[in-house]
Amino acid sequence: MGVAKVLIEKGYSVKLTGSSWGDEGVDLILMKDGKKIIIQCKAHKNYVSAGFVRELYGTLMHQKADEAWLVVTSGFYIGAKTFAFGKPIKLLTAWDLMKLPPILQYSMNP
């Protein structure tokens, strides 16, 4: 999966959740700074509507995660952005994902 590969290369600890029909709306799980982040990926040629963000918000609550990311290949309609505002949800395009800074890895050995 391309999203997982990019995140692993940036230093994230990534867990694949399994098949698309049994993943309960979660494609990937990240652990960052002790927080659980769930990720849902959508490959759509058109912008993504608020319905997808509402669904992800419900999944965030059900999974008791700290944050949720919706990663898409296109973009987001204003309704999607409006719904996500003020919630622990990041709306990212594939391009945004590529621009994320790497996580700093510290070594205990000099």
Coordinates of C-alpha atoms in Angstrom, one line a residue:
M1 CA 0.0 0.0 0.0
G2 CA 1.5 3.4 -1.0
V3 CA 0.3 5.4 2.0
A4 CA 1.9 2.9 4.4
K5 CA 5.2 2.9 2.5
V6 CA 5.4 6.7 2.6
L7 CA 4.6 6.8 6.3
I8 CA 7.1 4.0 7.1
E9 CA 9.8 5.9 5.2
K10 CA 9.0 9.0 7.3
G11 CA 9.6 7.0 10.5
Y12 CA 6.1 6.2 11.6
S13 CA 5.2 2.9 13.2
V14 CA 2.4 1.6 10.8
K15 CA 0.1 -1.3 11.3
L16 CA -2.0 -2.6 8.3
T17 CA -5.5 -3.6 9.4
G18 CA -6.3 -6.3 6.9
S19 CA -8.8 -6.6 4.1
S20 CA -11.0 -3.7 2.9
W21 CA -14.2 -5.5 3.8
G22 CA -13.3 -6.4 7.4
D23 CA -11.3 -3.4 8.5
E24 CA -14.2 -1.5 10.2
G25 CA -13.3 1.7 8.3
V26 CA -9.6 1.7 9.3
D27 CA -6.9 1.0 6.7
L28 CA -3.9 1.8 8.8
I29 CA -3.1 2.5 12.5
L30 CA -0.2 4.7 13.5
M31 CA 1.3 5.2 16.9
K32 CA 2.9 8.7 17.3
D33 CA 4.0 10.2 20.7
G34 CA 1.9 7.6 22.5
K35 CA -1.2 8.5 20.5
K36 CA -3.3 6.1 18.4
I37 CA -4.0 7.6 14.9
I38 CA -6.4 5.7 12.6
I39 CA -6.1 6.3 8.8
Q40 CA -8.7 5.7 6.1
C41 CA -7.5 5.9 2.5
K42 CA -9.8 6.8 -0.5
A43 CA -8.8 6.6 -4.1
H44 CA -11.4 8.8 -5.8
K45 CA -11.0 10.9 -8.9
N46 CA -13.6 13.4 -7.6
Y47 CA -13.4 15.4 -4.4
V48 CA -14.6 13.7 -1.2
S49 CA -17.8 14.9 0.5
A50 CA -18.6 15.4 4.2
G51 CA -20.3 12.0 4.4
F52 CA -16.9 10.3 4.3
V53 CA -15.6 12.6 7.1
R54 CA -18.7 11.9 9.2
E55 CA -18.2 8.2 8.8
L56 CA -14.5 8.5 9.8
Y57 CA -15.5 10.6 12.9
G58 CA -17.9 7.8 14.0
T59 CA -15.0 5.3 13.5
L60 CA -12.7 7.5 15.5
M61 CA -15.2 7.4 18.4
H62 CA -15.8 3.6 18.1
Q63 CA -12.1 2.8 18.0
K64 CA -11.3 5.2 20.9
A65 CA -8.5 6.6 18.8
D66 CA -6.8 10.0 19.6
E67 CA -6.9 11.2 16.0
A68 CA -8.0 10.2 12.5
W69 CA -6.6 11.0 9.1
L70 CA -8.5 10.8 5.8
V71 CA -6.0 10.4 2.9
V72 CA -7.4 10.9 -0.6
T73 CA -6.1 11.1 -4.1
S74 CA -8.2 14.1 -5.1
G75 CA -9.3 16.7 -2.6
F76 CA -12.2 17.7 -0.3
Y77 CA -15.4 19.6 -0.7
I78 CA -15.9 22.6 1.6
G79 CA -18.5 20.6 3.6
A80 CA -15.9 18.0 4.4
K81 CA -13.5 20.6 5.6
T82 CA -16.2 22.4 7.6
F83 CA -17.2 19.1 9.4
A84 CA -13.6 18.2 10.2
F85 CA -12.9 21.7 11.7
G86 CA -12.3 21.6 15.4
K87 CA -12.3 17.8 15.5
P88 CA -9.2 15.5 15.8
I89 CA -9.4 14.8 12.1
K90 CA -6.7 15.6 9.5
L91 CA -7.8 15.8 5.8
L92 CA -4.8 15.0 3.6
T93 CA -4.3 14.6 -0.1
A94 CA -1.6 12.2 -1.3
W95 CA 0.5 15.4 -2.0
D96 CA 0.0 16.6 1.6
L97 CA 1.2 13.2 2.8
M98 CA 4.4 13.4 0.8
K99 CA 5.1 16.8 2.4
L100 CA 4.8 15.6 6.0
P101 CA 8.0 16.0 7.8
P102 CA 9.8 12.8 9.0
I103 CA 9.6 11.8 12.6
L104 CA 12.9 12.4 14.4
Q105 CA 14.4 9.2 15.5
Y106 CA 16.7 9.5 18.6
S107 CA 19.4 6.9 19.3
M108 CA 20.5 6.1 22.9
N109 CA 23.9 5.2 21.5
P110 CA 26.5 8.0 20.7

